[in-house]
Structure formats: C-alpha cells, structure tokens
Amino acid sequence: MEKIIELISDEMKNAFEQAGYERELGKVTLSNRPDLCEYQCNGAMAGAKQYKKAPIMIANDVAAKLSDSSIFAKAEAVAPGFLNLTLKNEFVGAYVKKMRAEEKYGLEETTKPAKIVIDYGGPNVAKPLHVGHLRSAIIGESVKRIARYMGHNVIGDIHLGDWGQPMGLIMNELKIRKPDLVYFDDNYTGEYPAEPPFTISELEDIYPFASKRSKEDEAYKADAMACTYKLQSGVKGYRALWNHIIAVSVTDLKRNYERLNVAFDLWNGESAVHDLIPGMVDDMKKGGYAYVSEGALVVDVKEEADTKEIPPCMILKSDGAALYNTTDLATIMMRMETEKPDRIIYVVDKRQELYFDQVFRCARKTKLVKDDTELKFLGFGTMNGKDGKPFKTREGGVMRLESLIAEINEEMFRKIKESRDTSDDEAAATAQVVGLAALKYGDLSNQAVKDYIFDIDRFTSSEGDTGPYILYTIVRIKSILAKYRESGKDVQAVFSDIKAPVNDSEKQLMMQLARYNASIEAACEEYAPHKICAYIYDLANAFNHFYHETKILTEEDASRKAGWIALLALTRDVLETSIDLLGFSAPDRM
RNA sequence: GUCCUCGUAGCUCAGCUGGAUAGAGCACACGCCUCCUAAGCGUGGGGUCGGAAGUUCAAAUCUUCUCGGGGACGCCA
C-alpha cells in the first residue's frame, strides 16, 4: 500500500496546485518539532522567490485549501512560512487497520525484482572463525534477508578460501605427522577411505603450526609449495585428501554459522573456478586487454575522469601464478554463467575498496559482465575494543568467534538469573537467543562503513538502544497476548479490530507503525540495516510509552480492548518481522 | 606524496537529497511497582555539530581551504 508520507504529500501537493502553485512544492517531511506538529511542509519558503511572494502568504493560501481535508486535523501556516500538520485520528487508525490486513504490513515488494548474488562470509577452510569474520556474516545476512523480503531473488554465496597455499601447508604437515596415509602413496590404486584421517580440532591445530614454521624454514616451505602444486595439478591422493579437508571444515563452519543464524545458498570456493582461469586469461590476452608489465600480466583500468592513480589490475604474478584478483574475476565469470545475476554485492572489509574497484573495472572492460550488471562494494569498518583499537583478547591475540559468543551468552545468563527465578536450562536457552540479539544489534545499529566499539556491557544491557531492549518489548507484548488468550479470548478473532486512537501515546504508536514500509524500503535501497534498528528502537519506545499509560487487560469497554489487542498483535508482528530481517529472533519469555 | 574516510554532549552513536530551539542512549541527579514482565517508564542538567571562508532568505547538512584520527596506494587479500 502507499506509504503514509506519500498520502500526506499528495494531499499537500493537491492543495498547492489548487492554490495556484507548483505541485512539487507540497513535499511533506516528518516534523522536526514534535511539540508543534506531526508532519511539516516547507514548500512555501522554497517557492517564495519563484512567486515573488512572502512565504507566509503562500502558506496561508495553501492552508486555506486544507480546511476540510480528510487527512489533516490541523494544517496551519506559521511564520516565516512553515505548514504545520497534525493528522486526523481516524486517518491514522484507518491506515494502521489496513496495514493489519496486509501480508507484509503495508510493504510493497519491488516492481523490478533483480537477481542478486551476495558475496559474504569469506572464511578459510581449516581455520576457525574469528571476530574478523563476524561483520561480513552479520551484515551480509541482514542485507540478504532485506533484499529477499523486498521481493528480489537473492543468492548468498560464502566464497570459501579453499585453494591456495594454506592447503599445501596443511597437507605437507599432515604428511610429516602421518606419513603412512595412503593419500601420499603415489603407487596406491585402490579406493580412498570414506572417513577423514583427522578431526576438525587436529586440522585447526595443524594450520597455524605449519604457517608459522613455513616462515622460518625454507625447505619446509618448499615442500608445502610442492604439495600445493600436486593438489592443483590434480594428483589423485591429494585431491582425495583435500576433499576430506573441505568436508570436515565445511561441516564445522556450517555448525558455527548456524549458531549465528547465518545461512548460505552456495558454498562455492576459490577451487570452483580454478579450471576456468586459463581460458579467462587467454581471452583477456586475445581481446587485447591484458599485457605484460614489469613481468606480470595486467589489465589497465584507469579512466579519464579519475582524480587519483588507479594501478592496473593484476591478472597473473610475474611467476605466472594466479592471485586473488584472478579468482575473483573468474568467480564473476562463473556467476554470470550460472546465476546470471543483475547485481553482485560484496560485503567485505572497507580497506579492500580500491582492490575491488580495480576488479570491477577489469570485469567491465573485459566484458565479463553485461553493461547493466551492477557490481556493488559494501565495505564495513573494523570492530574495535573499548580502547578504540582492533578487538583483541586480553592476551592480545585474535579472538575466536566461539569464545566471543560464549562470553556474551555467559553475561546474558547472569543477567537472566539475576532478574528472574528460572531453571538453569531455560535461562541458558534464553541467554543464547538474547545473546545473539545483543551481538547482532550491537553491530547492525551502527552504519556498516564505520568502525565501531564492541562493548559487551553496553550490548547486553536492556537499557537503551540495544537488542535485549527490543526483545524485552516483544516479550512484554507476547505476555499480554498470552494472558488475553488465557482469559478465553481469541486474538485472531479481533485481528482487524484496530480503531482510531483514543489517546496521544496510542496515536504515536500507530504513526510509528505506519512508517514500517518506508523504513524497510529505505534500508533495502541503501543497504542500511541500521535504519531498521533505528526504526524498531523508536517503535519499541512508542510501545513502551503506550504500555505505561494504558491498562489494556483491565479495560472494560470490550470493543476498545479488542482494538488494543489487535494493535499489540500488529506491533509484535512488525517487530518480529523486523528483527528477522536483522537475523535474530525473540524468546517467549525472558 | 596522492587519494579515500571519519571528526556532533564526559562516553557510544543517530541526523547529512539544506529549513523553526541539533536528537537518542549510557553515565550523573531525582521521581514512579496493592495494576498486563521495574530487563520498564518519567523529569532534570549537559553541545559555538574539529576550525575558517563561501553559496543561500535559511548550513551539522552543499563547495573550497585547514587541523586531527584511521585507511588505501602492481606481484597479500
């Protein structure tokens, strides 16, 4: 359905037109002086010059046309030329009642559905997830859900790091630790075992060990590189072993991402495009795009309009080896063939902006993508500790994601036990749900591009702009609805009983609900989950204010009570749908 | 050196397609549970929006310069 701001603007534009002024001057915005009015229009001042008239005269002319408006209870012209607007209660009530009847509470899906691939997550196999992987997962997941909700066809691709030097390091070290494995026997011709010859914890132990040693030991490093080569050139045993590494690692990654309520549609890795690289490189040479510079194969990506130096995009290193640019470009090529996306969004650290700019330009220049394929870089800032520096453990190391989550859950558990008498089991289960909300809301409520400070005390607090506060509000509503049901009434029966508001806090709540479709749409267009956070925070505030002023269950007027129950149910639905778009959920009790 | 980005209350952040007294939260000081979860609600103090100039009837918002933090700048990603 049409956004409430548009209905209001249309009414105002009509008035401008009727009064003999340009229609577009009637644009209405949310009031920045809530003490004076609910919405405002500044068009009279913008039009003063054009019509050579004092703004207040224009405003008066327009206000006169609105005296019998079905939308405005009050439309007054105020010096120097503001039009201050107050909505009719009936109008607000009717709008919200209509929202209730719609599947997506008044949100209209996009009229131009696009096929979108979102590249996020980006973990490496055989390495545990750490806090550096957190933002990509959280933001990417939310952006994916929002776009999908808006009606786009969205594919989430994890883009696994599963192919380069790390694989050789692991295999080489494995060869040293378990030399008798059949995978290393070049003369072995039988079937390889189905069971992997290692566990995930062994794997996670091997990589850092091998990585460290390779930096100190040249011969060791050479052996590892030989292993990488054997893998990449398709030696059977190495391929089989590699499959085990991937399988064990992916199982573990899936478990960890699941805990974060993050899910990918595609688990492709760099390995998936390995075979495409030679052909792609050939095409770039044949097309006259790629040439040798300083020993390396590069494609120029400078453009006329550039104000800065853009170095060429490197396709092959001077030793002939592929690098990340190569796999990223080949991945674009593969996606264009298989998914045929209209848009590819990369949710990665903002420091990679220049790098991706080069890759995008190169992809465009070499015709890997169509002219109208949109390549979007969605960069995010660093998660910092309280000292403003990149987040570290107390010992100064990189914190594992599991540890971070455990720490939050512990804190949540403590808070639950403090405030309520519940069993340890229930408290632990609730702590997980609320903890995830604390973590994700803490991240998403900031603009993605900015660095932010991770503060466990602040994020887990139920005071202020936090996940737990939002969840607490939902739980309160659920509790009232549950009690209503217990009294033998049916919430569903009063589903659409919403009426015009009878007091100010109810009206405020309704007007906030009415902004739902505009908020979600803006969040989608701008890839800005933080706008949803801001919206639901305002909504939760509006509800809690209403809650304190209104005794709902003890209301004697049955019709009025039914209207409130319907309003509460709508508020709950809007809040729960919104947090689902952010990637977390609410418990029934907390 | 070049380019990008950020600088708003003691702290953490909104607002930035220009509009009336710059908003939240935390912290601080008060007040509110015979009543639907007080993990809540309300009241109060606190800011020359880093600085300067310009455009405009109107600038936190646009332009230029400047200071400060962070970042990027061909064989890492």
XYZ file of C-alpha atoms (C1' of nucleotides) in Angstrom:
667
model
C 0.000 0.000 0.000
C 1.025 3.574 -0.489
C 3.380 4.986 2.128
C 1.741 7.276 4.652
C 4.190 10.061 3.832
C 3.101 9.830 0.201
C -0.589 10.028 1.045
C 0.140 13.097 3.111
C 2.350 14.622 0.437
C -0.272 14.012 -2.232
C -2.872 15.816 -0.166
C -0.481 18.723 0.293
C 0.523 18.804 -3.359
C -3.121 18.993 -4.353
C -3.535 21.954 -2.059
C -0.542 23.726 -3.610
C -1.980 23.092 -7.034
C -5.445 24.318 -6.081
C -3.951 27.451 -4.618
C -2.207 28.083 -7.910
C 1.323 26.973 -7.079
C 3.635 24.353 -8.388
C 2.623 20.901 -7.245
C 6.073 19.671 -6.269
C 6.404 22.304 -3.564
C 3.990 20.222 -1.491
C 6.583 17.716 -0.349
C 5.986 16.782 3.276
C 8.546 15.592 5.815
C 8.394 14.261 9.330
C 8.242 17.129 11.785
C 11.476 18.135 13.417
C 9.443 19.933 16.051
C 7.188 17.257 17.513
C 5.991 19.760 20.095
C 4.379 21.799 17.318
C 3.151 19.258 14.802
C 3.442 15.733 13.445
C 4.436 16.456 9.863
C 5.603 19.609 8.140
C 5.873 21.131 4.691
C 8.479 23.766 3.853
C 7.402 24.305 0.263
C 6.075 27.813 0.818
C 9.556 29.064 1.649
C 11.119 27.253 -1.267
C 8.566 28.852 -3.611
C 8.787 32.418 -2.290
C 11.333 33.582 -4.831
C 9.619 31.976 -7.790
C 6.274 33.601 -6.995
C 7.718 36.838 -5.593
C 5.550 36.499 -2.535
C 6.203 36.314 1.177
C 6.385 32.651 2.210
C 3.729 33.120 4.849
C 1.264 34.330 2.206
C 1.802 31.224 0.143
C 1.471 29.076 3.242
C -1.783 30.815 4.126
C -3.162 30.244 0.635
C -2.344 26.552 0.842
C -3.634 26.112 4.385
C -6.964 27.603 3.306
C -7.383 24.776 0.805
C -6.913 22.184 3.533
C -9.646 23.251 5.910
C -11.860 20.284 5.067
C -9.114 17.747 4.445
C -9.864 14.151 5.331
C -6.241 13.660 6.373
C -5.326 16.726 8.406
C -6.964 17.624 11.675
C -4.924 20.775 11.566
C -2.889 22.428 8.822
C -1.638 25.805 9.932
C 0.652 28.327 8.400
C 3.312 29.568 10.791
C 5.921 32.285 10.351
C 8.091 32.524 8.400
C 6.254 30.056 6.170
C 6.076 26.615 7.659
C 2.990 24.497 7.191
C 2.468 22.574 10.395
C 0.399 19.441 10.087
C -1.493 17.282 12.535
C -3.159 14.108 11.318
C -6.742 13.091 11.944
C -7.044 10.206 14.364
C -9.471 8.453 12.035
C -6.979 8.678 9.181
C -4.188 7.188 11.294
C -6.439 4.451 12.663
C -7.693 3.507 9.221
C -4.174 3.367 7.812
C -2.958 1.028 10.547
C -6.087 -1.099 10.271
C -5.337 -1.549 6.595
C -1.725 -2.479 7.401
C -3.005 -5.225 9.652
C -4.879 -6.806 6.780
C -1.845 -6.929 4.505
C 0.617 -9.765 4.380
C 3.684 -7.548 4.746
C 2.041 -4.859 6.841
C 1.757 -2.393 4.002
C 5.134 -3.013 2.431
C 5.019 -3.338 -1.324
C 7.527 -5.605 -2.951
C 9.757 -4.112 -5.593
C 8.315 -3.683 -9.043
C 11.702 -4.554 -10.510
C 12.799 -7.822 -8.938
C 16.505 -8.414 -9.522
C 18.657 -11.488 -9.363
C 21.249 -10.661 -6.742
C 24.293 -12.584 -5.587
C 25.693 -11.537 -2.232
C 29.290 -12.494 -1.575
C 29.877 -12.546 2.155
C 31.317 -14.628 4.957
C 34.577 -15.449 3.232
C 36.110 -17.835 5.777
C 39.047 -20.100 5.030
C 38.771 -23.822 5.433
C 40.751 -25.436 8.242
C 40.858 -22.177 10.132
C 38.456 -21.367 12.944
C 36.135 -18.409 12.555
C 37.318 -15.391 14.481
C 35.936 -11.950 15.198
C 37.216 -10.691 11.854
C 34.614 -12.853 10.142
C 31.790 -11.529 12.241
C 30.784 -8.352 10.479
C 30.699 -9.787 6.992
C 28.427 -12.577 8.199
C 26.118 -10.369 10.229
C 25.786 -7.548 7.712
C 25.677 -9.798 4.665
C 22.993 -11.982 6.187
C 20.837 -8.981 7.011
C 21.285 -7.348 3.599
C 20.361 -10.669 2.028
C 17.211 -11.056 4.105
C 16.097 -7.487 3.494
C 16.527 -7.735 -0.273
C 14.737 -11.062 -0.319
C 11.853 -9.655 1.717
C 11.586 -6.800 -0.771
C 10.953 -9.369 -3.464
C 14.372 -9.794 -5.022
C 15.780 -13.163 -5.951
C 18.831 -13.358 -3.713
C 21.602 -15.936 -3.545
C 24.041 -15.887 -0.647
C 27.490 -17.201 -1.562
C 30.066 -17.848 1.151
C 33.075 -17.699 -1.179
C 35.254 -20.110 0.741
C 39.030 -19.772 0.834
C 39.842 -23.356 -0.095
C 42.556 -23.421 -2.684
C 45.789 -21.537 -2.185
C 48.980 -22.030 -0.265
C 47.273 -22.873 3.061
C 46.086 -26.143 1.564
C 49.637 -27.139 0.683
C 50.826 -26.227 4.167
C 48.224 -28.433 5.779
C 48.903 -31.371 3.512
C 52.628 -31.141 3.947
C 52.346 -31.058 7.717
C 49.902 -33.948 7.617
C 52.416 -35.899 5.557
C 55.025 -35.333 8.261
C 52.703 -36.318 11.079
C 51.061 -39.262 9.355
C 53.434 -40.397 6.566
C 51.740 -43.774 6.232
C 48.472 -42.420 4.933
C 47.583 -43.932 1.567
C 46.928 -40.473 0.147
C 50.647 -39.865 -0.022
C 51.437 -43.159 -1.729
C 51.855 -42.411 -5.417
C 51.527 -46.109 -6.298
C 48.229 -46.579 -4.484
C 45.477 -47.534 -6.888
C 42.574 -48.560 -4.635
C 39.621 -46.585 -3.314
C 40.424 -43.980 -0.687
C 38.749 -44.304 2.716
C 35.443 -42.525 3.207
C 36.375 -41.465 6.717
C 38.656 -38.425 7.031
C 42.036 -39.166 8.620
C 41.723 -36.227 11.046
C 39.273 -34.273 13.162
C 38.425 -30.613 12.925
C 40.481 -29.809 16.012
C 43.536 -31.519 14.532
C 43.017 -29.508 11.398
C 42.726 -26.272 13.304
C 45.893 -27.141 15.161
C 47.851 -28.023 12.030
C 47.376 -24.851 10.047
C 48.784 -22.260 12.468
C 51.651 -24.603 13.256
C 52.519 -25.106 9.595
C 52.058 -21.468 8.746
C 54.473 -20.412 11.451
C 57.085 -22.984 10.545
C 56.988 -22.161 6.855
C 58.066 -18.648 7.670
C 61.154 -19.896 9.472
C 62.083 -22.942 7.442
C 62.791 -22.566 3.723
C 62.938 -26.293 2.956
C 59.677 -26.839 4.754
C 58.085 -24.073 2.781
C 59.324 -25.556 -0.470
C 57.794 -28.912 0.442
C 54.489 -27.226 1.155
C 54.562 -25.452 -2.173
C 55.207 -28.772 -3.859
C 52.091 -30.104 -2.129
C 50.073 -27.130 -3.355
C 51.296 -27.855 -6.831
C 50.362 -31.548 -6.600
C 46.892 -30.623 -5.428
C 46.369 -28.039 -8.131
C 47.677 -30.275 -10.857
C 45.207 -32.939 -9.832
C 47.242 -35.687 -8.186
C 44.600 -38.173 -7.075
C 45.622 -38.778 -3.485
C 45.987 -35.074 -2.823
C 42.621 -34.354 -4.312
C 41.057 -37.044 -2.130
C 42.718 -35.664 0.959
C 41.659 -32.167 0.018
C 38.059 -33.352 -0.269
C 38.311 -34.590 3.311
C 39.675 -31.262 4.482
C 36.819 -29.432 2.813
C 34.159 -31.789 4.117
C 35.361 -31.713 7.719
C 35.833 -27.995 7.633
C 32.533 -27.158 5.968
C 30.637 -29.282 8.480
C 32.243 -27.289 11.251
C 31.651 -23.949 9.532
C 28.002 -24.758 8.964
C 27.587 -25.546 12.637
C 29.167 -22.243 13.617
C 27.251 -20.137 11.134
C 24.041 -21.847 12.162
C 24.630 -20.643 15.687
C 24.804 -17.153 14.277
C 21.595 -17.716 12.367
C 23.527 -17.233 9.143
C 22.912 -19.471 6.143
C 24.407 -19.598 2.657
C 22.818 -20.885 -0.513
C 26.138 -21.536 -2.191
C 29.260 -22.979 -0.625
C 31.490 -22.370 -3.598
C 35.135 -21.764 -3.012
C 38.039 -20.495 -4.991
C 38.652 -24.050 -6.114
C 35.400 -23.990 -8.076
C 36.849 -21.534 -10.568
C 40.343 -22.952 -10.773
C 39.735 -24.661 -14.089
C 38.221 -21.543 -15.599
C 41.302 -19.419 -15.085
C 43.447 -20.435 -18.072
C 40.603 -19.823 -20.521
C 39.760 -16.493 -18.955
C 43.365 -15.344 -19.057
C 43.598 -16.391 -22.686
C 40.511 -14.403 -23.570
C 41.933 -11.357 -21.863
C 45.108 -11.644 -23.867
C 43.280 -12.284 -27.143
C 40.914 -9.422 -26.508
C 43.935 -7.154 -26.247
C 43.125 -6.190 -22.673
C 45.953 -7.917 -20.863
C 49.609 -7.181 -21.405
C 52.872 -7.822 -19.599
C 54.170 -5.084 -17.359
C 57.116 -5.457 -15.018
C 56.911 -9.174 -15.632
C 53.304 -9.520 -14.540
C 50.190 -9.816 -16.675
C 47.943 -6.805 -16.080
C 44.871 -5.019 -17.408
C 44.794 -1.226 -17.347
C 41.761 0.110 -15.517
C 42.458 3.836 -15.497
C 39.668 6.098 -16.638
C 39.589 9.668 -17.935
C 37.615 11.025 -15.035
C 39.932 9.654 -12.350
C 41.278 12.096 -9.813
C 43.683 9.545 -8.439
C 46.100 6.966 -9.691
C 44.447 3.592 -10.212
C 47.081 0.920 -10.620
C 46.392 -1.737 -13.243
C 44.538 -4.870 -12.234
C 46.998 -7.730 -11.992
C 45.903 -10.974 -13.566
C 48.985 -13.153 -13.173
C 52.045 -12.647 -10.997
C 55.440 -12.476 -12.665
C 55.989 -16.135 -11.780
C 52.838 -16.931 -13.748
C 50.767 -17.838 -10.702
C 47.180 -16.749 -10.179
C 46.306 -14.404 -7.352
C 43.143 -13.239 -5.678
C 42.240 -10.883 -8.496
C 42.308 -13.844 -10.804
C 39.971 -15.977 -8.750
C 37.654 -13.071 -8.039
C 37.393 -12.314 -11.734
C 36.911 -15.959 -12.610
C 34.226 -16.138 -9.923
C 32.417 -13.240 -11.549
C 32.638 -15.055 -14.846
C 31.239 -18.250 -13.347
C 28.422 -16.433 -11.619
C 27.449 -14.702 -14.833
C 27.203 -18.108 -16.456
C 25.387 -19.991 -13.741
C 23.380 -17.470 -11.724
C 23.141 -14.688 -14.318
C 22.809 -12.011 -11.647
C 21.722 -8.426 -12.284
C 23.751 -7.379 -9.293
C 26.614 -8.758 -7.247
C 27.188 -7.337 -3.792
C 30.462 -7.810 -1.948
C 30.267 -7.479 1.809
C 33.920 -7.099 2.743
C 36.285 -5.006 4.824
C 36.276 -1.422 3.591
C 40.052 -1.419 3.234
C 39.600 -3.522 0.140
C 37.720 -0.806 -1.692
C 40.451 0.123 -4.146
C 41.180 -3.505 -4.829
C 37.556 -4.214 -5.686
C 37.349 -1.057 -7.733
C 40.114 -2.478 -9.910
C 38.446 -5.874 -10.142
C 35.101 -4.336 -11.075
C 36.603 -2.119 -13.734
C 38.549 -5.010 -15.134
C 35.440 -7.207 -15.243
C 33.583 -4.471 -17.073
C 36.363 -3.693 -19.506
C 36.950 -7.315 -20.408
C 33.206 -7.890 -20.814
C 32.929 -10.499 -18.106
C 29.718 -8.754 -17.079
C 26.971 -7.076 -19.031
C 26.813 -3.301 -19.253
C 23.880 -3.168 -16.882
C 25.222 -5.660 -14.351
C 25.720 -3.808 -11.128
C 28.813 -4.565 -9.070
C 28.436 -3.193 -5.579
C 31.122 -2.867 -2.949
C 29.634 -2.825 0.523
C 32.564 -2.116 2.802
C 32.398 -2.318 6.545
C 34.597 -0.900 9.274
C 36.584 -2.596 11.968
C 35.247 -3.937 15.215
C 37.306 -2.265 17.901
C 37.794 -2.856 21.599
C 36.974 -0.309 24.268
C 40.367 1.305 23.696
C 39.363 2.123 20.123
C 41.883 -0.294 18.668
C 41.078 -3.508 16.781
C 39.427 -6.019 19.062
C 41.809 -8.453 20.730
C 41.743 -10.989 23.522
C 43.225 -9.991 26.867
C 46.402 -11.761 25.754
C 46.480 -9.692 22.587
C 45.555 -12.476 20.193
C 42.736 -12.822 17.728
C 39.587 -13.944 19.494
C 37.726 -16.942 18.193
C 34.126 -16.356 17.387
C 33.061 -19.184 19.647
C 34.760 -17.544 22.606
C 33.127 -14.218 21.899
C 29.695 -15.784 21.680
C 30.310 -17.789 24.837
C 31.296 -14.638 26.676
C 28.129 -12.844 25.652
C 25.950 -15.807 26.494
C 27.521 -16.069 29.936
C 26.825 -12.426 30.601
C 23.248 -12.835 29.395
C 22.800 -15.922 31.560
C 23.989 -13.995 34.578
C 21.528 -11.191 33.885
C 18.618 -13.566 33.444
C 19.315 -15.373 36.698
C 19.611 -12.017 38.419
C 16.244 -10.729 37.323
C 14.105 -13.850 37.297
C 13.709 -17.122 39.064
C 14.150 -19.646 36.250
C 15.750 -23.026 35.803
C 19.318 -23.100 34.551
C 18.178 -24.856 31.401
C 15.618 -22.253 30.486
C 17.978 -19.444 31.385
C 20.704 -20.914 29.195
C 18.344 -21.329 26.263
C 17.067 -17.782 26.648
C 20.612 -16.475 27.051
C 21.501 -17.871 23.646
C 18.614 -16.147 21.941
C 19.085 -12.845 23.725
C 22.861 -13.031 23.433
C 22.690 -13.327 19.677
C 20.339 -10.345 19.552
C 22.764 -8.360 21.722
C 25.676 -9.185 19.435
C 23.916 -8.575 16.150
C 22.011 -5.476 17.192
C 25.204 -4.029 18.653
C 26.829 -4.434 15.268
C 23.960 -3.591 12.941
C 22.768 -0.500 14.780
C 25.919 1.243 13.586
C 26.404 2.280 9.996
C 28.258 -0.533 8.309
C 31.063 1.635 6.880
C 32.072 2.960 10.253
C 34.335 1.313 12.755
C 32.547 0.552 15.984
C 33.388 -0.254 19.546
C 32.424 -3.637 20.854
C 31.257 -3.136 24.419
C 29.820 -6.245 25.981
C 28.287 -4.396 28.926
C 26.504 -1.955 26.687
C 25.330 -4.519 24.138
C 23.919 -6.919 26.715
C 22.188 -4.194 28.694
C 18.451 -3.941 28.361
C 18.617 -0.207 28.847
C 18.804 1.975 25.803
C 19.267 1.199 22.145
C 20.114 -2.498 22.426
C 18.991 -5.895 21.245
C 17.807 -7.035 24.668
C 15.644 -3.906 24.977
C 13.910 -4.717 21.700
C 13.398 -8.325 22.756
C 12.095 -7.309 26.150
C 9.476 -5.160 24.450
C 8.377 -8.065 22.283
C 8.222 -10.359 25.298
C 6.013 -7.895 27.113
C 3.579 -7.829 24.231
C 3.585 -11.592 23.952
C 2.867 -11.826 27.641
C -0.213 -9.630 27.371
C -1.486 -11.530 24.364
C -0.933 -14.806 26.211
C -2.943 -13.563 29.174
C -5.696 -12.413 26.856
C -5.807 -15.903 25.400
C -5.832 -17.439 28.874
C -8.956 -15.472 29.652
C -10.673 -17.450 26.929
C -10.478 -14.795 24.228
C -9.105 -15.307 20.759
C -6.519 -12.862 19.471
C -7.263 -13.928 15.934
C -10.928 -13.002 16.335
C -10.068 -9.348 16.898
C -7.400 -9.419 14.211
C -8.598 -6.367 12.347
C -10.405 -4.523 15.134
C -7.967 -1.630 15.118
C -9.752 1.685 15.638
C -8.903 5.339 15.671
C -6.547 6.139 18.560
C -8.092 7.496 21.750
C -5.015 8.974 23.367
C -1.755 10.528 22.296
C 0.565 7.649 23.111
C -1.676 5.319 21.114
C -1.576 7.695 18.176
C 2.194 7.965 18.403
C 2.460 4.186 18.382
C 0.222 3.972 15.339
C 2.096 6.661 13.437
C 5.334 4.832 14.137
C 3.825 1.568 12.885
C 2.697 3.376 9.757
C 6.289 4.160 8.852
C 7.152 0.496 8.528
C 7.055 0.187 4.745
C 9.087 3.361 4.176
C 11.734 2.255 6.698
C 12.245 -1.198 5.223
C 12.336 0.177 1.706
C 14.976 2.751 2.643
C 17.031 0.083 4.408
C 16.950 -2.051 1.274
C 17.779 0.709 -1.158
C 20.659 1.994 0.899
C 21.887 -1.407 2.095
C 21.426 0.007 5.568
C 20.278 -2.435 8.238
C 20.948 0.257 10.838
C 17.858 2.054 9.567
C 15.765 -0.911 10.626
C 17.423 -0.805 14.045
C 16.576 2.875 14.378
C 13.020 2.183 13.278
C 12.331 -0.635 15.723
C 14.002 1.246 18.543
C 11.574 4.121 18.004
C 8.736 1.653 17.701
C 9.713 -0.128 20.921
C 9.883 3.237 22.681
C 6.472 4.216 21.352
C 5.036 0.929 22.530
C 6.559 1.082 26.000
C 5.236 4.584 26.416
C 1.758 3.449 25.376
C 2.053 0.421 27.640
C 2.687 2.544 30.681
C -0.214 4.849 30.032
C -2.774 2.267 29.092
C -4.194 -0.579 31.102
C -5.102 -2.995 28.383
C -6.324 -6.183 30.027
C -8.416 -4.399 32.627
C -10.153 -2.183 30.074
C -13.932 -2.575 30.484
C -15.007 -1.380 27.046
C -14.734 -4.689 25.190
C -14.598 -3.080 21.778
C -11.807 -0.731 22.760
C -9.918 -3.576 24.379
C -10.250 -5.665 21.232
C -8.810 -2.788 19.224
C -5.811 -2.585 21.526
C -5.198 -6.304 21.386
C -5.203 -6.104 17.594
C -2.821 -3.154 17.762
C -0.492 -5.080 20.075
C -0.523 -8.092 17.807
C 0.401 -5.868 14.880
C 3.199 -4.236 16.867
C 4.554 -7.648 17.788
C 4.373 -8.840 14.195
C 6.136 -5.768 12.863
C 8.858 -6.048 15.499
C 9.387 -9.759 14.978
C 9.457 -9.407 11.210
C 11.975 -6.602 11.537
C 14.340 -8.495 13.810
C 14.101 -11.458 11.483
C 15.398 -9.153 8.759
C 18.278 -8.319 11.072
C 18.923 -12.002 11.601
C 17.797 -12.753 15.146
C 14.652 -13.709 16.995
C 12.829 -13.197 20.274
C 12.036 -15.708 23.005
C 8.549 -16.052 24.510
C 9.787 -15.164 27.951
C 12.895 -13.571 29.342
C 53.410 12.490 -1.802
C 48.348 11.253 -3.960
C 43.556 9.603 -2.922
C 39.558 7.820 0.419
C 37.126 8.145 5.046
C 35.750 9.898 9.806
C 35.677 14.256 13.406
C 28.256 16.061 16.584
C 27.130 16.170 24.798
C 32.066 13.203 29.615
C 31.341 8.188 26.718
C 28.781 5.345 22.482
C 26.098 6.889 18.311
C 21.786 8.990 15.019
C 20.676 13.145 11.889
C 23.875 14.837 6.366
C 18.831 14.722 -1.314
C 19.624 22.478 3.451
C 14.546 24.618 6.909
C 11.916 26.626 13.147
C 15.006 25.704 19.957
C 20.938 19.954 16.736
C 18.481 14.291 18.691
C 18.948 9.346 21.292
C 21.240 6.035 24.739
C 24.856 5.392 28.640
C 26.796 7.900 32.796
C 25.031 11.643 36.636
C 20.620 13.765 39.969
C 15.571 12.993 41.219
C 10.608 10.531 40.871
C 7.215 6.022 39.641
C 5.633 -1.213 41.292
C -1.875 -3.008 46.261
C -2.037 -2.580 38.407
C -0.688 -6.530 31.818
C 7.420 -8.782 32.947
C 10.675 -2.250 37.032
C 15.435 -6.285 31.810
C 10.363 -0.825 32.284
C 8.502 4.490 32.420
C 9.015 9.744 33.542
C 11.705 14.579 34.966
C 16.408 17.411 35.008
C 21.408 19.440 33.996
C 24.978 18.870 29.841
C 26.873 20.548 22.745
C 29.869 27.829 19.409
C 27.961 19.946 15.222
C 37.093 19.999 14.752
C 38.415 25.238 12.649
C 37.955 29.149 8.684
C 35.835 31.206 4.359
C 31.997 30.801 0.607
C 26.930 29.635 -1.757
C 21.713 30.578 0.254
C 16.091 34.002 2.712
C 17.987 29.556 5.636
C 24.151 25.283 6.546
C 25.672 19.909 11.304
C 23.940 19.032 6.153
C 26.456 21.820 -0.159
C 31.679 23.993 -2.044
C 36.842 25.292 -1.038
C 40.772 25.540 2.305
C 42.770 23.928 7.007
C 43.789 20.908 11.567
C 43.331 15.989 13.821
C 42.287 10.363 13.828
C 42.004 5.991 10.651
C 42.871 3.706 5.900
C 44.454 2.592 0.778
C 48.120 3.236 -2.904
C 51.013 -3.755 -9.018
C 53.045 -9.234 -7.657
C 48.781 -10.175 0.187
C 43.629 -10.096 0.159
